[in-house]
PDB file of C-alpha atoms in Angstrom:
ATOM      1  CA  UNK A   1     -19.500   4.827 -50.129  1.00 61.00           C
ATOM      2  CA  UNK A   2     -22.156   3.053 -48.061  1.00 59.00           C
ATOM      3  CA  UNK A   3     -20.025  -0.081 -47.924  1.00 59.00           C
ATOM      4  CA  UNK A   4     -16.992   1.976 -46.859  1.00 50.00           C
ATOM      5  CA  UNK A   5     -18.968   3.661 -44.061  1.00 52.00           C
ATOM      6  CA  UNK A   6     -20.143   0.277 -42.839  1.00 54.00           C
ATOM      7  CA  UNK A   7     -16.545  -0.944 -42.873  1.00 50.00           C
ATOM      8  CA  UNK A   8     -15.366   2.066 -40.815  1.00 49.00           C
ATOM      9  CA  UNK A   9     -18.207   1.622 -38.315  1.00 56.00           C
ATOM     10  CA  UNK A  10     -17.304  -2.041 -38.024  1.00 46.00           C
ATOM     11  CA  UNK A  11     -13.668  -1.176 -37.275  1.00 48.00           C
ATOM     12  CA  UNK A  12     -14.707   1.353 -34.627  1.00 47.00           C
ATOM     13  CA  UNK A  13     -17.001  -1.171 -32.955  1.00 46.00           C
ATOM     14  CA  UNK A  14     -14.289  -3.835 -33.092  1.00 48.00           C
ATOM     15  CA  UNK A  15     -11.748  -1.461 -31.524  1.00 47.00           C
ATOM     16  CA  UNK A  16     -14.210  -0.417 -28.813  1.00 43.00           C
ATOM     17  CA  UNK A  17     -15.049  -4.040 -28.092  1.00 46.00           C
ATOM     18  CA  UNK A  18     -11.368  -4.955 -27.819  1.00 38.00           C
ATOM     19  CA  UNK A  19     -10.740  -2.093 -25.386  1.00 40.00           C
ATOM     20  CA  UNK A  20     -13.712  -3.214 -23.298  1.00 39.00           C
ATOM     21  CA  UNK A  21     -12.393  -6.777 -23.204  1.00 37.00           C
ATOM     22  CA  UNK A  22      -8.986  -5.493 -22.080  1.00 37.00           C
ATOM     23  CA  UNK A  23     -10.564  -3.400 -19.317  1.00 37.00           C
ATOM     24  CA  UNK A  24     -12.596  -6.358 -18.075  1.00 36.00           C
ATOM     25  CA  UNK A  25      -9.491  -8.569 -18.158  1.00 35.00           C
ATOM     26  CA  UNK A  26      -7.383  -6.059 -16.196  1.00 37.00           C
ATOM     27  CA  UNK A  27     -10.141  -5.563 -13.619  1.00 39.00           C
ATOM     28  CA  UNK A  28     -10.668  -9.298 -13.296  1.00 46.00           C
ATOM     29  CA  UNK A  29      -6.938  -9.924 -12.875  1.00 48.00           C
ATOM     30  CA  UNK A  30      -6.767  -7.283 -10.129  1.00 53.00           C
ATOM     31  CA  UNK A  31      -9.712  -8.852  -8.292  1.00 72.00           C
ATOM     32  CA  UNK A  32      -8.201 -12.338  -8.507  1.00 81.00           C
ATOM     33  CA  UNK A  33      -4.879 -10.946  -7.239  1.00 85.00           C
ATOM     34  CA  UNK A  34      -6.574  -9.525  -4.135  1.00 87.00           C
ATOM     35  CA  UNK A  35      -8.167 -12.897  -3.392  1.00 92.00           C
ATOM     36  CA  UNK A  36      -4.802 -14.649  -3.727  1.00 94.00           C
ATOM     37  CA  UNK A  37      -3.103 -12.025  -1.539  1.00 93.00           C
ATOM     38  CA  UNK A  38      -5.692 -12.508   1.196  1.00 95.00           C
ATOM     39  CA  UNK A  39      -5.295 -16.289   1.049  1.00 95.00           C
ATOM     40  CA  UNK A  40      -1.506 -15.929   1.315  1.00 94.00           C
ATOM     41  CA  UNK A  41      -1.970 -13.666   4.342  1.00 95.00           C
ATOM     42  CA  UNK A  42      -4.283 -16.187   6.004  1.00 95.00           C
ATOM     43  CA  UNK A  43      -1.661 -18.903   5.446  1.00 94.00           C
ATOM     44  CA  UNK A  44       0.946 -16.602   7.001  1.00 93.00           C
ATOM     45  CA  UNK A  45      -1.224 -16.126  10.085  1.00 93.00           C
ATOM     46  CA  UNK A  46      -1.837 -19.869  10.286  1.00 91.00           C
ATOM     47  CA  UNK A  47       1.895 -20.613  10.067  1.00 90.00           C
ATOM     48  CA  UNK A  48       2.478 -18.595  13.226  1.00 83.00           C
ATOM     49  CA  UNK A  49       0.065 -20.798  15.148  1.00 79.00           C
ATOM     50  CA  UNK A  50       1.965 -23.972  14.220  1.00 73.00           C
ATOM     51  CA  UNK A  51       4.364 -25.018  16.952  1.00 54.00           C
ATOM     52  CA  UNK A  52       7.923 -25.442  15.700  1.00 52.00           C
ATOM     53  CA  UNK A  53       7.316 -23.585  12.437  1.00 56.00           C
ATOM     54  CA  UNK A  54      10.279 -21.445  11.385  1.00 55.00           C
ATOM     55  CA  UNK A  55       8.458 -18.164  10.910  1.00 52.00           C
ATOM     56  CA  UNK A  56      11.482 -16.265   9.587  1.00 53.00           C
ATOM     57  CA  UNK A  57      12.617 -18.714   6.932  1.00 53.00           C
ATOM     58  CA  UNK A  58       9.422 -19.003   4.907  1.00 66.00           C
ATOM     59  CA  UNK A  59       7.141 -16.356   3.464  1.00 80.00           C
ATOM     60  CA  UNK A  60       3.892 -17.246   1.734  1.00 92.00           C
ATOM     61  CA  UNK A  61       3.763 -16.256  -1.925  1.00 89.00           C
ATOM     62  CA  UNK A  62       0.350 -15.294  -3.320  1.00 89.00           C
ATOM     63  CA  UNK A  63       1.182 -17.076  -6.594  1.00 89.00           C
ATOM     64  CA  UNK A  64       4.056 -19.323  -7.627  1.00 86.00           C
ATOM     65  CA  UNK A  65       5.997 -16.762  -9.698  1.00 87.00           C
ATOM     66  CA  UNK A  66       5.553 -13.874  -7.271  1.00 86.00           C
ATOM     67  CA  UNK A  67       8.740 -12.191  -6.011  1.00 88.00           C
ATOM     68  CA  UNK A  68       6.958 -10.686  -2.986  1.00 92.00           C
ATOM     69  CA  UNK A  69       4.968 -11.918   0.005  1.00 94.00           C
ATOM     70  CA  UNK A  70       2.491 -10.435   2.505  1.00 96.00           C
ATOM     71  CA  UNK A  71       4.104  -9.127   5.703  1.00 96.00           C
ATOM     72  CA  UNK A  72       1.263  -7.127   7.285  1.00 97.00           C
ATOM     73  CA  UNK A  73      -2.280  -5.895   6.853  1.00 97.00           C
ATOM     74  CA  UNK A  74      -3.407  -2.271   7.230  1.00 98.00           C
ATOM     75  CA  UNK A  75      -6.966  -1.766   8.467  1.00 97.00           C
ATOM     76  CA  UNK A  76      -8.643   1.639   8.128  1.00 96.00           C
ATOM     77  CA  UNK A  77     -12.062   1.473   9.845  1.00 93.00           C
ATOM     78  CA  UNK A  78     -13.196   4.971   8.819  1.00 91.00           C
ATOM     79  CA  UNK A  79     -12.480   4.275   5.146  1.00 91.00           C
ATOM     80  CA  UNK A  80     -13.695   0.655   5.304  1.00 92.00           C
ATOM     81  CA  UNK A  81     -10.397  -0.481   3.783  1.00 94.00           C
ATOM     82  CA  UNK A  82      -8.146  -3.445   4.456  1.00 96.00           C
ATOM     83  CA  UNK A  83      -4.850  -3.547   2.578  1.00 97.00           C
ATOM     84  CA  UNK A  84      -2.269  -6.318   2.428  1.00 97.00           C
ATOM     85  CA  UNK A  85       1.315  -5.004   2.525  1.00 97.00           C
ATOM     86  CA  UNK A  86       3.976  -6.762   0.438  1.00 96.00           C
ATOM     87  CA  UNK A  87       7.637  -7.047   1.374  1.00 93.00           C
ATOM     88  CA  UNK A  88       9.120  -5.965  -1.940  1.00 82.00           C
ATOM     89  CA  UNK A  89       8.807  -2.235  -2.585  1.00 70.00           C
ATOM     90  CA  UNK A  90       9.045  -2.332  -6.370  1.00 72.00           C
ATOM     91  CA  UNK A  91       6.729  -0.923  -8.995  1.00 72.00           C
ATOM     92  CA  UNK A  92       5.674  -4.440  -9.936  1.00 78.00           C
ATOM     93  CA  UNK A  93       4.678  -5.218  -6.343  1.00 80.00           C
ATOM     94  CA  UNK A  94       2.817  -1.932  -5.915  1.00 86.00           C
ATOM     95  CA  UNK A  95       0.654  -2.794  -8.897  1.00 88.00           C
ATOM     96  CA  UNK A  96      -1.010  -5.373  -6.629  1.00 92.00           C
ATOM     97  CA  UNK A  97      -0.712  -3.893  -3.127  1.00 94.00           C
ATOM     98  CA  UNK A  98       1.096  -1.280  -1.020  1.00 95.00           C
ATOM     99  CA  UNK A  99       4.695  -2.333  -0.459  1.00 95.00           C
ATOM    100  CA  UNK A 100       7.348  -1.975   2.228  1.00 96.00           C
ATOM    101  CA  UNK A 101      10.414   0.089   1.330  1.00 94.00           C
ATOM    102  CA  UNK A 102      13.579  -1.966   1.741  1.00 92.00           C
ATOM    103  CA  UNK A 103      15.930  -0.403   4.265  1.00 92.00           C
ATOM    104  CA  UNK A 104      13.153   1.090   6.358  1.00 95.00           C
ATOM    105  CA  UNK A 105      12.168  -0.410   9.721  1.00 96.00           C
ATOM    106  CA  UNK A 106      10.220  -3.640   9.937  1.00 95.00           C
ATOM    107  CA  UNK A 107       6.668  -3.417  11.266  1.00 95.00           C
ATOM    108  CA  UNK A 108       6.592  -3.096  15.055  1.00 88.00           C
ATOM    109  CA  UNK A 109      10.290  -2.235  15.405  1.00 94.00           C
ATOM    110  CA  UNK A 110      11.703   1.118  16.451  1.00 95.00           C
ATOM    111  CA  UNK A 111      12.387   3.326  13.457  1.00 96.00           C
ATOM    112  CA  UNK A 112      10.444   4.543  10.441  1.00 96.00           C
ATOM    113  CA  UNK A 113       8.501   1.987   8.409  1.00 97.00           C
ATOM    114  CA  UNK A 114       7.856   3.323   4.898  1.00 96.00           C
ATOM    115  CA  UNK A 115       4.955   1.949   2.834  1.00 97.00           C
ATOM    116  CA  UNK A 116       4.509   3.043  -0.769  1.00 95.00           C
ATOM    117  CA  UNK A 117       1.282   2.825  -2.742  1.00 94.00           C
ATOM    118  CA  UNK A 118      -0.259   4.223  -5.910  1.00 92.00           C
ATOM    119  CA  UNK A 119      -2.315   7.393  -5.503  1.00 92.00           C
ATOM    120  CA  UNK A 120      -5.002   6.279  -7.965  1.00 90.00           C
ATOM    121  CA  UNK A 121      -5.605   2.784  -6.569  1.00 90.00           C
ATOM    122  CA  UNK A 122      -4.739   1.468  -3.091  1.00 93.00           C
ATOM    123  CA  UNK A 123      -3.719   4.811  -1.573  1.00 95.00           C
ATOM    124  CA  UNK A 124      -6.314   7.030  -3.259  1.00 94.00           C
ATOM    125  CA  UNK A 125      -8.031   7.570   0.111  1.00 96.00           C
ATOM    126  CA  UNK A 126      -4.941   9.238   1.622  1.00 97.00           C
ATOM    127  CA  UNK A 127      -6.100  12.492   0.043  1.00 95.00           C
ATOM    128  CA  UNK A 128      -8.964  12.536   2.551  1.00 95.00           C
ATOM    129  CA  UNK A 129      -7.033  11.244   5.555  1.00 96.00           C
ATOM    130  CA  UNK A 130      -6.880  13.657   8.493  1.00 96.00           C
ATOM    131  CA  UNK A 131      -4.614  14.128  11.481  1.00 96.00           C
ATOM    132  CA  UNK A 132      -5.902  12.056  14.432  1.00 95.00           C
ATOM    133  CA  UNK A 133      -7.378   9.423  12.111  1.00 96.00           C
ATOM    134  CA  UNK A 134      -6.736   5.944  13.508  1.00 96.00           C
ATOM    135  CA  UNK A 135      -5.889   2.672  11.802  1.00 97.00           C
ATOM    136  CA  UNK A 136      -4.617  -0.771  12.752  1.00 96.00           C
ATOM    137  CA  UNK A 137      -1.681  -2.890  11.671  1.00 97.00           C
ATOM    138  CA  UNK A 138      -2.045  -6.655  11.850  1.00 96.00           C
ATOM    139  CA  UNK A 139       1.289  -8.453  12.214  1.00 95.00           C
ATOM    140  CA  UNK A 140       2.052 -11.998  10.983  1.00 94.00           C
ATOM    141  CA  UNK A 141       1.616 -13.340  14.529  1.00 93.00           C
ATOM    142  CA  UNK A 142      -1.969 -12.071  14.485  1.00 93.00           C
ATOM    143  CA  UNK A 143      -1.333  -9.164  16.845  1.00 94.00           C
ATOM    144  CA  UNK A 144      -3.084  -5.859  16.112  1.00 95.00           C
ATOM    145  CA  UNK A 145      -1.208  -2.580  16.678  1.00 95.00           C
ATOM    146  CA  UNK A 146      -3.153   0.721  16.782  1.00 96.00           C
ATOM    147  CA  UNK A 147      -1.694   3.796  15.056  1.00 97.00           C
ATOM    148  CA  UNK A 148      -2.838   7.399  14.827  1.00 96.00           C
ATOM    149  CA  UNK A 149      -2.016   9.950  12.117  1.00 97.00           C
ATOM    150  CA  UNK A 150       0.163  12.672  13.667  1.00 96.00           C
ATOM    151  CA  UNK A 151       1.407  14.486  10.581  1.00 96.00           C
ATOM    152  CA  UNK A 152       0.755  15.067   6.877  1.00 97.00           C
ATOM    153  CA  UNK A 153       3.400  16.566   4.596  1.00 95.00           C
ATOM    154  CA  UNK A 154       4.195  17.115   0.938  1.00 95.00           C
ATOM    155  CA  UNK A 155       7.863  16.576   0.094  1.00 93.00           C
ATOM    156  CA  UNK A 156       9.963  17.150  -3.016  1.00 93.00           C
ATOM    157  CA  UNK A 157      12.164  14.105  -3.567  1.00 89.00           C
ATOM    158  CA  UNK A 158      14.781  16.212  -5.358  1.00 88.00           C
ATOM    159  CA  UNK A 159      15.423  18.546  -2.424  1.00 84.00           C
ATOM    160  CA  UNK A 160      14.502  16.596   0.722  1.00 81.00           C
ATOM    161  CA  UNK A 161      15.281  13.305   2.402  1.00 81.00           C
ATOM    162  CA  UNK A 162      13.088  11.070   4.524  1.00 81.00           C
ATOM    163  CA  UNK A 163      14.694  10.373   7.904  1.00 80.00           C
ATOM    164  CA  UNK A 164      14.439   6.703   8.869  1.00 84.00           C
ATOM    165  CA  UNK A 165      15.548   6.888  12.498  1.00 86.00           C
ATOM    166  CA  UNK A 166      13.156   7.178  15.442  1.00 90.00           C
ATOM    167  CA  UNK A 167      13.207   5.996  19.047  1.00 91.00           C
ATOM    168  CA  UNK A 168       9.842   4.291  18.612  1.00 93.00           C
ATOM    169  CA  UNK A 169       7.766   2.822  15.798  1.00 95.00           C
ATOM    170  CA  UNK A 170       6.639   5.271  13.105  1.00 96.00           C
ATOM    171  CA  UNK A 171       4.749   4.401   9.916  1.00 98.00           C
ATOM    172  CA  UNK A 172       4.882   6.645   6.843  1.00 98.00           C
ATOM    173  CA  UNK A 173       2.407   6.022   4.011  1.00 98.00           C
ATOM    174  CA  UNK A 174       3.712   7.483   0.749  1.00 96.00           C
ATOM    175  CA  UNK A 175       1.938   8.255  -2.523  1.00 95.00           C
ATOM    176  CA  UNK A 176       2.658  10.460  -5.529  1.00 93.00           C
ATOM    177  CA  UNK A 177       1.226  13.973  -5.381  1.00 94.00           C
ATOM    178  CA  UNK A 178      -0.932  15.787  -6.382  1.00 92.00           C
ATOM    179  CA  UNK A 179      -3.823  13.345  -6.470  1.00 90.00           C
ATOM    180  CA  UNK A 180      -5.635  15.282  -9.199  1.00 84.00           C
ATOM    181  CA  UNK A 181      -3.041  14.641 -11.922  1.00 78.00           C
ATOM    182  CA  UNK A 182      -3.714  11.807 -14.346  1.00 71.00           C
ATOM    183  CA  UNK A 183      -0.055  10.789 -14.623  1.00 68.00           C
ATOM    184  CA  UNK A 184       1.822   9.280 -11.680  1.00 69.00           C
ATOM    185  CA  UNK A 185       5.424  10.062 -10.912  1.00 73.00           C
ATOM    186  CA  UNK A 186       6.935  13.511 -10.688  1.00 83.00           C
ATOM    187  CA  UNK A 187       8.948  14.937  -7.812  1.00 90.00           C
ATOM    188  CA  UNK A 188       6.280  15.432  -5.146  1.00 94.00           C
ATOM    189  CA  UNK A 189       5.263  12.847  -2.553  1.00 94.00           C
ATOM    190  CA  UNK A 190       2.352  12.894  -0.109  1.00 96.00           C
ATOM    191  CA  UNK A 191       3.367  11.598   3.314  1.00 97.00           C
ATOM    192  CA  UNK A 192       0.936  10.432   5.981  1.00 98.00           C
ATOM    193  CA  UNK A 193       2.838   9.941   9.248  1.00 97.00           C
ATOM    194  CA  UNK A 194       1.415   7.748  12.007  1.00 97.00           C
ATOM    195  CA  UNK A 195       2.604   6.715  15.448  1.00 96.00           C
ATOM    196  CA  UNK A 196       1.529   4.082  17.989  1.00 95.00           C
ATOM    197  CA  UNK A 197      -1.635   5.023  19.776  1.00 88.00           C
ATOM    198  CA  UNK A 198      -2.180   3.986  23.378  1.00 76.00           C
ATOM    199  CA  UNK A 199      -5.756   4.519  24.495  1.00 57.00           C
ATOM    200  CA  UNK A 200      -4.859   5.421  28.058  1.00 50.00           C
ATOM    201  CA  UNK A 201      -2.026   7.807  27.203  1.00 45.00           C
ATOM    202  CA  UNK A 202      -2.877   9.128  23.761  1.00 46.00           C
ATOM    203  CA  UNK A 203      -0.538   9.026  20.753  1.00 44.00           C
ATOM    204  CA  UNK A 204       3.191   9.422  21.100  1.00 42.00           C
ATOM    205  CA  UNK A 205       4.571  12.688  19.758  1.00 46.00           C
ATOM    206  CA  UNK A 206       7.844  13.825  18.272  1.00 44.00           C
ATOM    207  CA  UNK A 207       8.013  12.349  14.778  1.00 46.00           C
ATOM    208  CA  UNK A 208       5.444  14.490  12.977  1.00 47.00           C
ATOM    209  CA  UNK A 209       8.246  16.129  10.973  1.00 51.00           C
ATOM    210  CA  UNK A 210      10.506  13.580   9.313  1.00 55.00           C
ATOM    211  CA  UNK A 211      11.687  15.629   6.354  1.00 52.00           C
ATOM    212  CA  UNK A 212      15.283  16.834   6.226  1.00 49.00           C
ATOM    213  CA  UNK A 213      15.637  19.788   3.848  1.00 42.00           C
TER     214      UNK A 213
END
């Protein structure tokens, strides 16, 4: 019996050790990915300073087999967060960084730019974001655009539709909701709506409600 108990304890310790190794590996891979994303973004910025470089024909991949590339950086001073945004809004891309929804407006253009992110990683801070919070968008040419949160909504994807038309630039940050659930997915989405902020004039208004029921 003593030998059997020792065997069981050994199996438990082995299993626990394997789980710990997996956790360390996943965490390490995520950290390395962020370093590679930042380097790809810095190369993107550098490309736009090179005279004669075709900025539209080449995107910098963070690693050779990546199917997405950095197209912007979000900077949230109050939360001390800087997030690279990828151009391919798939689940695989969002595992590494917030991603741009295909079909929505490009950064800086008129229309609604939709950025999706996971509620338990990159976009976990959205739960504490407030109306009138400010953040910055850095474009590939190095320009910084200020935005201010003008609306926060919870939408059911089965009974509502996000409108993508606007006469000025609007950014919508999207995460699954509620934040307290352990499992992502479901029908509810948390929307943080932001519009260009001009210091002298204050934020533009008019797009705080983008949900068509």
